[in-house]
Short mmCIF file of C-alpha atoms in Angstrom, two decimals:
data_model
loop_
_atom_site.label_atom_id
_atom_site.label_comp_id
_atom_site.label_asym_id
_atom_site.label_seq_id
_atom_site.Cartn_x
_atom_site.Cartn_y
_atom_site.Cartn_z
CA MET A 1 -112.54 67.91 -166.86
CA GLU A 2 -111.34 66.06 -163.33
CA GLU A 3 -112.10 68.54 -160.49
CA GLY A 4 -108.92 69.24 -158.42
CA VAL A 5 -108.94 69.26 -154.57
CA PRO A 6 -109.46 72.47 -153.02
CA VAL A 7 -106.41 73.93 -151.12
CA GLY A 8 -106.31 73.56 -147.24
CA GLU A 9 -109.17 70.66 -147.27
CA HIS A 10 -106.78 68.26 -146.79
CA SER A 11 -102.48 67.47 -146.71
CA THR A 12 -101.63 66.68 -150.14
CA GLY A 13 -102.72 68.46 -153.19
CA THR A 14 -101.91 70.09 -155.98
CA ARG A 15 -100.50 73.15 -154.21
CA LYS A 16 -99.59 72.15 -151.00
CA ARG A 17 -95.78 71.62 -150.16
CA ARG A 18 -94.98 69.75 -146.87
CA LYS A 19 -92.69 71.33 -144.68
CA SER A 20 -89.48 69.92 -143.96
CA GLY A 21 -88.07 68.85 -141.26
CA THR A 22 -85.77 71.82 -139.88
CA SER A 23 -85.23 74.82 -141.97
CA LYS A 24 -81.69 76.02 -143.92
CA ARG A 25 -81.01 78.13 -141.31
CA LYS A 26 -81.18 75.69 -138.23
CA ARG A 27 -79.24 73.40 -140.90
CA GLU A 28 -76.34 75.86 -141.38
CA GLN A 29 -76.46 76.48 -137.44
CA GLU A 30 -75.57 72.27 -136.75
CA ASN A 31 -73.42 72.68 -139.04
CA ARG A 32 -71.48 75.54 -137.99
CA TYR A 33 -71.04 74.09 -134.04
CA THR A 34 -70.69 70.26 -134.71
CA ASP A 35 -67.19 68.86 -134.05
CA LYS A 36 -65.72 68.54 -137.29
CA ASP A 37 -62.39 67.39 -135.26
CA PRO A 38 -63.34 65.05 -132.98
CA ASP A 39 -59.63 63.02 -132.01
CA MET A 40 -57.95 67.02 -132.37
CA LEU A 41 -55.90 65.95 -135.01
CA GLN A 42 -55.57 69.35 -136.48
CA PHE A 43 -54.85 71.11 -133.23
CA GLU A 44 -52.29 73.25 -132.39
CA PRO A 45 -51.28 74.80 -129.04
CA PRO A 46 -51.49 78.18 -129.05
CA CYS A 47 -48.49 78.82 -126.25
CA ASN A 48 -45.92 77.06 -124.67
CA HIS A 49 -47.36 77.91 -121.00
CA LYS A 50 -46.44 74.80 -118.67
CA GLU A 51 -45.95 76.67 -115.50
CA GLY A 52 -46.61 80.19 -113.36
CA ARG A 53 -49.78 81.96 -114.24
CA TYR A 54 -51.03 79.68 -117.14
CA ARG A 55 -50.50 76.34 -117.48
CA CYS A 56 -51.89 75.36 -121.06
CA CYS A 57 -49.09 73.30 -122.58
CA SER A 58 -49.50 70.94 -119.13
CA ILE A 59 -53.07 69.71 -119.70
CA PRO A 60 -52.97 66.19 -121.32
CA ALA A 61 -54.96 65.40 -125.04
CA PHE A 62 -57.65 63.03 -123.15
CA TYR A 63 -59.20 65.98 -120.89
CA LEU A 64 -59.02 68.23 -123.51
CA ILE A 65 -61.14 66.30 -125.89
CA GLN A 66 -62.89 64.62 -123.44
CA GLN A 67 -64.25 68.50 -122.51
CA ARG A 68 -64.42 69.22 -126.22
CA LYS A 69 -66.92 66.03 -126.45
CA ARG A 70 -69.22 67.60 -123.61
CA VAL A 71 -69.37 70.82 -125.24
CA LEU A 72 -70.07 69.82 -128.66
CA ASN A 73 -72.19 67.33 -127.97
CA HIS A 74 -74.94 69.60 -128.12
CA ASN A 75 -75.57 71.43 -131.87
CA ASP A 76 -77.34 74.57 -129.84
CA LYS A 77 -74.99 77.03 -129.19
CA LEU A 78 -77.20 78.25 -125.95
CA GLN A 79 -76.12 74.77 -124.56
CA GLN A 80 -72.42 75.12 -125.59
CA ASP A 81 -72.55 79.21 -123.73
CA ARG A 82 -74.04 77.12 -120.70
CA LEU A 83 -71.17 74.53 -120.54
CA LEU A 84 -68.36 77.17 -121.21
CA GLY A 85 -69.87 79.38 -118.83
CA SER A 86 -68.82 76.46 -116.09
CA MET A 87 -65.08 76.36 -117.58
CA MET A 88 -64.78 81.11 -117.34
CA SER A 89 -64.37 83.46 -114.43
CA VAL A 90 -64.97 86.68 -114.68
CA SER A 91 -62.62 89.35 -113.27
CA VAL A 92 -64.85 92.44 -112.01
CA PRO A 93 -64.72 95.73 -114.19
CA LYS A 94 -62.74 98.47 -112.91
CA ARG A 95 -61.54 101.74 -114.36
CA ARG A 96 -59.56 103.27 -112.26
CA PRO A 97 -55.84 102.00 -111.62
CA ARG A 98 -54.63 100.52 -108.69
CA LYS A 99 -52.69 102.33 -105.58
CA ASP A 100 -49.81 100.98 -106.96
CA GLY A 101 -50.32 102.14 -111.16
CA GLU A 102 -50.79 98.64 -112.19
CA LYS A 103 -54.38 98.93 -114.52
CA LEU A 104 -57.26 96.58 -113.98
CA ASN A 105 -58.60 95.73 -117.80
CA SER A 106 -62.25 95.85 -117.37
CA MET A 107 -64.30 92.53 -118.59
CA PHE A 108 -61.46 89.88 -118.91
CA ILE A 109 -62.86 86.48 -118.75
CA ARG A 110 -59.89 83.96 -117.65
CA TYR A 111 -60.48 80.36 -118.98
CA GLN A 112 -60.04 76.77 -116.90
CA VAL A 113 -59.88 73.48 -117.46
CA ARG A 114 -60.77 70.74 -114.00
CA VAL A 115 -57.96 68.11 -114.63
CA HIS A 116 -58.10 65.29 -111.42
CA ASP A 117 -59.53 67.29 -109.12
CA GLU A 118 -57.16 70.33 -109.76
CA THR A 119 -58.14 73.68 -112.33
CA LEU A 120 -55.74 74.52 -114.68
CA PRO A 121 -55.88 78.20 -115.79
CA ILE A 122 -55.39 78.71 -119.33
CA CYS A 123 -54.40 81.66 -121.51
CA CYS A 124 -56.66 84.20 -123.49
CA GLU A 125 -54.45 86.39 -125.96
CA LYS A 126 -57.42 89.49 -125.95
CA MET A 127 -59.55 90.69 -123.92
CA ALA A 128 -62.62 88.62 -124.31
CA PHE A 129 -65.34 90.74 -126.56
CA TYR A 130 -63.03 93.67 -126.95
CA ASN A 131 -63.26 94.27 -130.39
CA ILE A 132 -67.11 93.65 -130.40
CA PHE A 133 -67.38 96.04 -127.58
CA SER A 134 -65.27 98.72 -129.42
CA THR A 135 -66.29 98.51 -132.54
CA ASN A 136 -70.33 97.67 -132.59
CA PHE A 137 -71.12 98.51 -129.23
CA ASN A 138 -69.19 100.84 -127.93
CA LEU A 139 -71.14 103.09 -125.51
CA GLY A 140 -68.62 105.92 -125.26
CA PHE A 141 -70.06 108.64 -127.53
CA GLY A 142 -67.21 111.09 -128.01
CA ASP A 143 -67.33 114.62 -129.02
CA PRO A 144 -65.82 115.89 -132.77
CA ALA A 145 -61.88 115.77 -132.65
CA THR A 146 -60.73 119.57 -131.93
CA ASP A 147 -56.98 120.78 -130.57
CA VAL A 148 -55.53 118.33 -133.23
CA CYS A 149 -52.22 118.29 -134.43
CA SER A 150 -52.22 120.84 -137.46
CA PHE A 151 -49.11 118.73 -139.13
CA CYS A 152 -50.97 115.74 -138.74
CA SER A 153 -53.96 116.87 -140.32
CA ARG A 154 -51.99 118.74 -143.20
CA THR A 155 -50.02 115.80 -143.98
CA LYS A 156 -52.97 113.89 -144.14
CA PHE A 157 -54.46 115.89 -146.59
CA GLN A 158 -51.51 116.26 -149.14
CA ILE A 159 -51.06 112.41 -148.73
CA GLU A 160 -54.74 111.97 -150.20
CA CYS A 161 -54.00 114.90 -153.19
CA ALA A 162 -50.60 113.18 -153.84
CA ASP A 163 -49.64 112.78 -157.69
CA THR A 164 -47.09 110.17 -157.64
CA PRO A 165 -46.26 107.42 -155.46
CA GLU A 166 -42.87 108.63 -154.67
CA LYS A 167 -44.49 112.08 -153.38
CA LYS A 168 -47.00 109.52 -151.18
CA LEU A 169 -44.60 107.24 -149.60
CA GLU A 170 -42.23 110.79 -148.68
CA LEU A 171 -44.92 112.27 -147.11
CA GLN A 172 -46.11 109.07 -145.16
CA ALA A 173 -42.60 108.67 -143.91
CA GLU A 174 -42.53 112.45 -142.19
CA LEU A 175 -45.98 111.71 -140.69
CA THR A 176 -45.02 107.93 -138.98
CA ALA A 177 -41.83 110.49 -138.14
CA HIS A 178 -43.92 112.86 -136.60
CA LYS A 179 -45.89 110.22 -134.52
CA LEU A 180 -42.86 108.69 -133.38
CA ARG A 181 -41.57 111.45 -131.79
CA ALA A 182 -45.06 112.62 -130.10
CA LYS A 183 -45.14 109.01 -128.55
CA THR A 184 -41.14 108.94 -127.43
CA PHE A 185 -41.70 111.54 -125.36
CA HIS A 186 -44.49 110.22 -123.59
CA LYS A 187 -42.50 107.01 -123.30
CA ILE A 188 -39.72 109.16 -121.33
CA MET A 189 -42.09 110.62 -119.20
CA LYS A 190 -43.92 107.56 -118.15
CA LYS A 191 -40.41 105.58 -117.45
CA ASP A 192 -39.05 105.39 -114.02
CA SER A 193 -35.95 106.25 -113.49
CA GLN A 194 -33.60 105.67 -110.59
CA ASN A 195 -32.99 108.19 -108.24
CA SER A 196 -34.89 110.49 -110.49
CA MET A 197 -37.90 112.91 -109.64
CA SER A 198 -39.90 113.88 -112.59
CA LEU A 199 -42.59 117.55 -112.55
CA CYS A 200 -44.60 118.44 -115.03
CA PHE A 201 -45.68 121.96 -115.28
CA ASP A 202 -48.19 124.05 -117.77
CA LEU A 203 -50.49 126.84 -117.23
CA GLN A 204 -54.08 126.97 -117.66
CA GLN A 205 -56.08 127.91 -120.06
CA VAL A 206 -57.32 131.89 -118.84
CA GLN A 207 -59.95 132.31 -116.91
CA PRO A 208 -61.78 135.51 -116.82
CA LEU A 209 -62.51 137.40 -113.89
CA PRO A 210 -65.30 139.10 -113.28
CA LYS A 211 -66.69 135.51 -114.36
CA LEU A 212 -70.82 136.64 -114.92
CA ALA A 213 -73.71 135.01 -116.57
CA ILE A 214 -75.17 137.76 -118.45
CA GLY A 215 -75.29 137.79 -122.22
CA GLU A 216 -72.56 141.08 -122.57
CA ALA A 217 -69.56 138.99 -120.86
CA TYR A 218 -69.70 137.12 -124.11
CA TYR A 219 -68.13 140.03 -126.13
CA ALA A 220 -66.37 142.04 -124.14
CA ARG A 221 -62.77 141.83 -122.44
CA GLN A 222 -62.35 141.64 -118.69
CA LEU A 223 -59.24 140.79 -116.23
CA SER A 224 -57.47 137.14 -116.46
CA TYR A 225 -56.53 134.95 -113.74
CA TYR A 226 -53.48 133.08 -114.24
CA ALA A 227 -52.71 129.39 -112.75
CA LEU A 228 -49.78 127.44 -113.50
CA GLY A 229 -50.14 123.90 -112.13
CA THR A 230 -47.42 121.59 -111.28
CA LEU A 231 -47.29 117.78 -110.75
CA LEU A 232 -45.22 115.40 -109.25
CA THR A 233 -45.75 112.71 -111.80
CA LEU A 234 -44.25 109.54 -110.30
CA ILE A 235 -44.99 110.38 -107.02
CA THR A 236 -47.83 111.84 -106.14
CA HIS A 237 -51.29 113.25 -108.24
CA PHE A 238 -51.78 116.31 -105.47
CA PRO A 239 -50.61 119.49 -107.67
CA THR A 240 -49.74 122.61 -106.66
CA PHE A 241 -51.19 126.02 -108.09
CA TYR A 242 -48.99 129.33 -108.48
CA CYS A 243 -51.90 131.66 -109.18
CA TRP A 244 -51.89 135.46 -110.00
CA THR A 245 -53.95 137.95 -111.82
CA GLU A 246 -53.24 140.35 -115.03
CA ASN A 247 -53.01 143.17 -112.92
CA GLN A 248 -50.33 141.88 -111.17
CA ALA A 249 -47.52 140.41 -113.75
CA LYS A 250 -48.17 138.93 -116.78
CA ARG A 251 -47.87 135.03 -117.85
CA GLY A 252 -44.30 135.43 -118.97
CA ALA A 253 -41.09 133.80 -119.00
CA ILE A 254 -40.19 135.75 -115.39
CA ALA A 255 -43.35 134.27 -113.69
CA VAL A 256 -42.92 131.02 -114.59
CA SER A 257 -39.34 130.22 -113.30
CA SER A 258 -40.09 132.18 -110.47
CA ALA A 259 -42.91 129.57 -109.52
CA LEU A 260 -40.75 126.56 -110.76
CA THR A 261 -38.07 127.70 -108.75
CA HIS A 262 -40.38 128.46 -105.27
CA PHE A 263 -41.31 124.86 -106.46
CA LEU A 264 -38.20 123.50 -106.25
CA THR A 265 -36.59 125.64 -103.36
CA ASN A 266 -39.23 124.62 -100.89
CA TYR A 267 -39.59 120.79 -101.99
CA ASN A 268 -37.72 118.34 -99.31
CA PHE A 269 -35.51 116.62 -101.33
CA LYS A 270 -33.27 115.71 -98.25
CA GLU A 271 -35.71 112.63 -97.56
CA LYS A 272 -34.57 111.20 -100.94
CA SER A 273 -31.42 111.06 -102.62
CA ILE A 274 -32.71 112.36 -106.02
CA SER A 275 -29.47 112.75 -108.50
CA LEU A 276 -31.92 113.42 -112.24
CA LEU A 277 -34.79 116.17 -111.75
CA ARG A 278 -36.82 115.86 -114.82
CA LEU A 279 -38.79 118.32 -116.20
CA PHE A 280 -41.99 118.32 -118.40
CA SER A 281 -43.40 120.94 -120.23
CA ASP A 282 -44.59 122.41 -123.72
CA GLY A 283 -42.71 124.38 -126.20
CA CYS A 284 -43.97 127.44 -125.76
CA ALA A 285 -41.20 129.75 -127.14
CA ARG A 286 -42.55 132.63 -124.60
CA GLN A 287 -43.10 130.91 -120.99
CA ASN A 288 -40.81 127.33 -121.26
CA ARG A 289 -38.33 127.20 -124.01
CA ASN A 290 -36.44 130.01 -123.56
CA ALA A 291 -33.42 132.01 -122.12
CA HIS A 292 -34.56 132.94 -118.97
CA VAL A 293 -36.11 129.55 -117.66
CA VAL A 294 -32.83 128.39 -118.46
CA HIS A 295 -30.88 131.03 -116.88
CA ALA A 296 -33.35 130.65 -113.61
CA LEU A 297 -32.61 126.98 -113.33
CA TYR A 298 -29.23 127.24 -114.16
CA TRP A 299 -28.88 129.64 -110.65
CA TRP A 300 -31.28 127.19 -108.57
CA LEU A 301 -29.17 124.18 -109.74
CA LEU A 302 -25.72 126.27 -108.50
CA ASN A 303 -26.85 127.74 -105.13
CA LYS A 304 -30.08 126.28 -104.00
CA SER A 305 -29.94 122.82 -105.06
CA PRO A 306 -29.04 119.72 -102.48
CA ASP A 307 -25.83 118.40 -103.20
CA SER A 308 -26.49 115.03 -104.27
CA LEU A 309 -28.68 116.85 -107.65
CA LYS A 310 -26.28 116.63 -110.48
CA GLU A 311 -28.23 117.26 -113.41
CA ILE A 312 -31.35 118.75 -114.62
CA CYS A 313 -33.33 117.57 -117.45
CA MET A 314 -35.99 119.69 -119.86
CA THR A 315 -37.97 117.84 -121.72
CA PHE A 316 -40.63 119.53 -124.11
CA LEU A 317 -43.45 118.07 -126.37
CA VAL A 318 -44.28 118.13 -129.63
CA ARG A 319 -46.23 120.81 -131.09
CA GLY A 320 -49.86 119.86 -131.62
CA HIS A 321 -49.05 116.69 -129.14
CA SER A 322 -49.01 118.69 -125.98
CA PHE A 323 -51.33 116.43 -124.02
CA LEU A 324 -49.54 116.05 -120.32
CA PRO A 325 -50.78 115.02 -116.57
CA ALA A 326 -51.31 118.25 -115.65
CA ASP A 327 -54.43 118.90 -118.11
CA ARG A 328 -56.20 116.17 -116.40
CA MET A 329 -56.34 118.33 -113.46
CA PHE A 330 -57.32 120.94 -115.62
CA GLY A 331 -60.29 119.30 -116.67
CA ILE A 332 -61.19 117.97 -113.26
CA LEU A 333 -60.78 122.23 -112.05
CA GLU A 334 -62.97 123.00 -115.21
CA LYS A 335 -65.49 120.79 -114.60
CA SER A 336 -66.33 122.53 -110.99
CA LEU A 337 -65.78 126.27 -112.44
CA ARG A 338 -69.02 125.36 -114.55
CA LYS A 339 -71.06 124.76 -111.15
CA HIS A 340 -70.24 128.15 -110.50
CA ALA A 341 -72.37 130.87 -112.95
CA GLU A 342 -70.32 133.95 -111.38
CA ILE A 343 -67.13 134.73 -110.10
CA LEU A 344 -66.64 137.56 -108.39
CA THR A 345 -62.89 137.70 -106.86
CA PRO A 346 -59.99 135.89 -106.82
CA LYS A 347 -61.01 134.21 -103.64
CA GLU A 348 -63.31 132.76 -104.92
CA TYR A 349 -61.01 131.38 -107.62
CA HIS A 350 -58.51 130.20 -104.90
CA ASP A 351 -60.96 128.59 -102.86
CA ILE A 352 -62.20 126.42 -106.40
CA TYR A 353 -58.52 125.48 -106.80
CA GLY A 354 -57.77 124.56 -103.32
CA THR A 355 -60.31 121.56 -103.59
CA VAL A 356 -57.95 120.22 -106.32
CA GLY A 357 -54.50 120.95 -105.25
CA VAL A 358 -52.28 123.64 -102.67
CA VAL A 359 -52.57 127.02 -103.73
CA HIS A 360 -50.21 129.45 -103.61
CA VAL A 361 -51.43 133.11 -104.19
CA LEU A 362 -48.81 135.95 -105.73
CA GLY A 363 -47.66 138.56 -103.01
CA GLU A 364 -48.59 136.38 -100.17
CA ASP A 365 -46.89 132.79 -100.88
CA TRP A 366 -44.31 133.52 -103.86
CA HIS A 367 -42.83 136.34 -105.16
CA ILE A 368 -41.69 137.50 -109.29
CA HIS A 369 -37.95 137.49 -109.05
CA ASN A 370 -36.09 139.33 -111.90
CA PHE A 371 -33.85 136.67 -113.72
CA ARG A 372 -33.95 138.20 -116.69
CA ASP A 373 -30.84 140.57 -115.36
CA LEU A 374 -28.98 136.82 -115.45
CA CYS A 375 -28.53 137.89 -118.91
CA ASP A 376 -25.67 140.31 -117.93
CA TYR A 377 -23.46 137.28 -116.64
CA LEU A 378 -24.48 134.30 -119.12
CA LYS A 379 -25.03 133.91 -122.32
CA LYS A 380 -28.44 132.31 -124.32
CA PRO A 381 -28.28 129.07 -125.67
CA VAL A 382 -28.32 129.34 -129.09
CA GLY A 383 -30.82 127.39 -131.39
CA ILE A 384 -32.85 126.79 -127.93
CA SER A 385 -36.18 126.85 -129.96
CA ASP A 386 -34.89 124.21 -131.93
CA MET A 387 -34.35 121.60 -129.40
CA LYS A 388 -36.47 118.69 -127.50
CA ARG A 389 -33.73 118.39 -124.66
CA VAL A 390 -31.90 120.63 -122.27
CA ARG A 391 -28.80 119.41 -120.10
CA LEU A 392 -27.67 121.30 -117.18
CA ARG A 393 -25.48 119.29 -115.61
CA LYS A 394 -23.16 120.21 -112.33
CA ILE A 395 -19.73 119.11 -111.94
CA MET A 396 -16.91 120.02 -109.51
CA LYS A 397 -13.73 122.05 -110.41
CA ALA A 398 -10.90 122.90 -108.88
CA ASN A 399 -13.27 122.53 -105.29
CA LYS A 400 -15.73 124.50 -107.13
CA HIS A 401 -19.01 124.17 -108.59
CA TYR A 402 -19.63 124.74 -112.47
CA ILE A 403 -22.58 124.37 -114.61
CA ASN A 404 -22.75 122.76 -117.83
CA VAL A 405 -25.38 122.84 -120.35
CA LYS A 406 -26.10 120.91 -123.67
CA LEU A 407 -28.56 120.94 -126.68
CA GLU A 408 -30.07 118.65 -128.20
CA TYR A 409 -32.56 117.83 -130.93
CA THR A 410 -33.76 114.73 -130.47
CA TYR A 411 -35.51 112.72 -127.35
CA THR A 412 -33.15 109.13 -127.16
CA MET A 413 -30.08 109.66 -128.75
CA ASP A 414 -27.26 111.96 -127.85
CA ASP A 415 -26.28 114.37 -130.39
CA LEU A 416 -21.80 113.80 -130.12
CA SER A 417 -22.01 117.19 -131.98
CA LYS A 418 -23.20 118.73 -129.57
CA CYS A 419 -21.16 119.34 -126.45
CA PRO A 420 -21.20 120.58 -123.12
CA VAL A 421 -20.65 124.18 -122.61
CA SER A 422 -20.05 126.94 -120.15
CA LEU A 423 -23.43 129.67 -120.59
CA LEU A 424 -20.52 132.12 -119.22
CA LYS A 425 -19.99 135.41 -120.67
CA ARG A 426 -16.37 136.86 -121.04
CA GLY A 427 -15.14 138.55 -118.04
CA HIS A 428 -17.88 137.06 -115.55
CA ALA A 429 -16.80 134.54 -113.04
CA ILE A 430 -19.06 131.87 -111.63
CA GLU A 431 -18.98 133.91 -108.32
CA ASN A 432 -20.74 136.25 -109.99
CA ILE A 433 -23.51 133.59 -110.21
CA GLU A 434 -23.29 132.79 -106.87
CA ARG A 435 -23.81 136.27 -105.32
CA PHE A 436 -26.53 137.12 -107.90
CA ASP A 437 -29.60 137.77 -105.70
CA PRO A 438 -32.46 138.30 -108.01
CA PRO A 439 -34.35 141.54 -107.32
CA LEU A 440 -38.10 141.29 -106.54
CA VAL A 441 -40.38 142.45 -109.28
CA PRO A 442 -43.47 144.65 -108.52
CA LEU A 443 -47.19 143.80 -108.89
CA ARG A 444 -48.20 146.21 -111.04
CA ASN A 445 -49.08 145.31 -114.44
CA LYS A 446 -51.00 148.24 -116.43
CA ILE A 447 -53.72 147.39 -118.69
CA LYS A 448 -55.05 149.21 -121.91
CA ALA A 449 -57.47 151.46 -121.75
CA GLU A 450 -60.30 149.72 -124.07
CA LYS A 451 -60.19 146.94 -121.54
CA LEU A 452 -60.82 148.93 -118.62
CA LEU A 453 -63.40 150.37 -119.73
CA ASP A 454 -65.26 147.08 -121.54
CA ILE A 455 -64.91 146.04 -117.38
CA LYS A 456 -66.90 149.73 -116.33
CA LYS A 457 -69.13 148.86 -118.01
CA LEU A 458 -69.60 145.34 -117.64
CA LEU A 459 -69.93 145.78 -113.95
CA GLN A 460 -72.84 148.63 -114.35
CA GLN A 461 -74.60 146.35 -116.88
CA ARG A 462 -74.77 143.79 -114.03
CA PHE A 463 -75.08 145.81 -110.80
CA GLY A 464 -76.22 149.21 -111.62
CA GLU A 465 -74.43 152.33 -111.30
CA ASN A 466 -73.78 151.91 -107.54
CA TRP A 467 -71.67 149.12 -108.12
CA LYS A 468 -68.53 151.07 -106.35
CA ASN A 469 -69.90 150.30 -103.01
CA ASN A 470 -70.14 146.62 -103.88
CA ASP A 471 -67.53 145.11 -100.87
CA GLN A 472 -66.74 142.48 -103.32
CA LEU A 473 -66.00 144.42 -106.59
CA GLN A 474 -63.49 146.69 -104.06
CA LEU A 475 -60.57 145.15 -106.28
CA TYR A 476 -62.02 146.57 -109.83
CA VAL A 477 -62.35 149.58 -107.90
CA LYS A 478 -58.99 149.67 -107.28
CA VAL A 479 -57.55 148.65 -111.00
CA ILE A 480 -59.69 151.06 -112.72
CA ASP A 481 -59.81 154.47 -110.40
CA HIS A 482 -56.37 154.52 -108.52
CA GLU A 483 -54.39 152.85 -111.00
CA GLY A 484 -56.09 155.12 -113.78
CA LEU A 485 -56.56 154.64 -117.56
CA SER A 486 -53.78 153.94 -119.93
CA ASP A 487 -54.21 152.62 -123.74
CA GLN A 488 -50.64 151.63 -123.53
CA CYS A 489 -48.93 148.32 -122.23
CA GLU A 490 -45.67 148.17 -120.83
CA ASP A 491 -44.15 145.21 -123.43
CA ASP A 492 -41.23 144.58 -120.89
CA GLU A 493 -42.59 140.65 -121.35
CA ILE A 494 -43.63 139.38 -125.03
CA VAL A 495 -47.58 139.18 -124.79
CA GLU A 496 -48.42 137.27 -127.60
CA CYS A 497 -46.99 133.63 -127.92
CA GLU A 498 -45.68 131.58 -130.83
CA CYS A 499 -47.05 128.53 -130.64
CA MET A 500 -48.71 129.22 -133.99
CA GLU A 501 -45.32 129.18 -135.86
CA GLU A 502 -44.29 126.10 -137.43
CA GLU A 503 -41.89 123.75 -135.09
CA PRO A 504 -38.89 123.83 -137.18
CA GLY A 505 -37.26 119.90 -137.84
CA LEU A 506 -40.81 118.13 -138.43
#
C-alpha cells in the first residue's frame, strides 16, 4: 500500500486545497463597483437645470466622463467614497425653522462638478440618506399612538374585515375623503391670505387645584383650573392665556365668547389694514361651534370692530384630527408643570403660564359677559353643528351696517344652495344690537358637595387638621365655608361635551 502524504507538511496533498487569489465576496464587490458604461452611452439627464441654483445640463459630457473614470478606476468602495466626498458640500443640520418661517432640511448634501476652474452645483432629488435614517437608523423612539381618530381606526378595521371587494373599495373611499378633509383644514390654516389675520384658540386640558403629590390626590376630586389659549398663527408665537377657576365660572360658550371678544377688542387693528379675520378652532359644540359664539362675534363685528374689517370666517377642525398650533404651547406648559410637584394657589399657575405668554386673570383683567341675552334679538343658526365654516360679513345698506351669516359644509367650495341670511328676529331692528350692552356675569359657580368634601379630606391628609390656618389655602376655606356645601350644580351652562358623538357627514 502506497504511503500517503500527511496533511500540513507540504503545500500539496490529497486533502489540501489551494486558496484562490480573491474570494467570492471580493469578486462581487469588484463587479458591483466597476464601470460598465465608460462612454456614458446609456446615460440620461435626470433634470433640465441649465441656469439658476443648479446647472446640471450645462456640464459638458467630456467632464462627466472624466470625473466618472476618476471615481470608477478604483474598485474599492472606500476609495470611491473619498473621491465623492471631494465633490460634496454638507449643510449644517438644523431642526428649528428660520425667523422668516423657511424650514431647513437636516443632513442635506449638495453635489458639485469642477469645470474650467469653476464649481457647478448639481441637483439631488431627495435628502441624502433620508430613507436609511428614517427606516433603519431612526434615533427617535416614539410612544404608542394616543388620541387617534376613532373614525380612522374603525374604518381600517372594517376594511380588513370586508367580505366583498365592493364593500372594501367603498370604505377605502370614505377613509380617503375623511383624511383629505383633515389635510385641507391645515392647508387653509397655513395659507397666508392678503389683508387677513389668522387667530387660533383652544382650551387646555383641565389642571387640578390643588395639585398635590400624595397618593390620595389621584382618586380625589379637586377644583379645576381652566386656561383658554389664543395664538396669532401667522404673526407671532407669543400666546395669550385667559385663566379662571371652577369656583368662578364654568368653561362653556359664554366664557369662551367673553375671552375671544376681549382679545379682539384690545388687539391693535389700526396698524394693519385687515379686512378678513380667520378663526380656527376645534368643533366642540358646547364651547366653540354654537350659537352663543356666533352671536358674540356678530355683536363685536357690528359694534367694536374697525371699519377696515369686513368679514369673519370661523373654520372648525375635523373631529379626531384636531391638532392646532395652540397645542404646541400647551405641550411646553405641561413640561413646565411636571417640574412642580405641588401647586396650591392659582397665583402659582399664573406665574408658570406667564413664562410662556401673557396671562389675563378673570376678575382682574377681563370679565365674563352674558351674551346669552342676544338670543332675544338673534336667531340661532340652523344646522351649525354640521358645518365646517361660518362666515359673518359686514355690509353697508341705507347708510347702516348689517351682518349677514353664511354656513358652509365644505372647506374650499362655496355652497351655492346656502345664501347669506340675517339672524335678526322678526320685529327687531339692527339698532337693538347696536344698543345692546352685555351684562356682567357674577363670578360665582356652585360646586357639588361631594367634590367639596373630597377637597377638604385631601387638605386634611396633606396639611393636618389645622390646614385652615395656612395662608396659602385661604381660597379653599372661602369655597368650603363661605359658599357652603351644595349637592346641586347650576345648569346654566352645559357641563358635558358632545365631542364623543359622531360627526355627521363623514
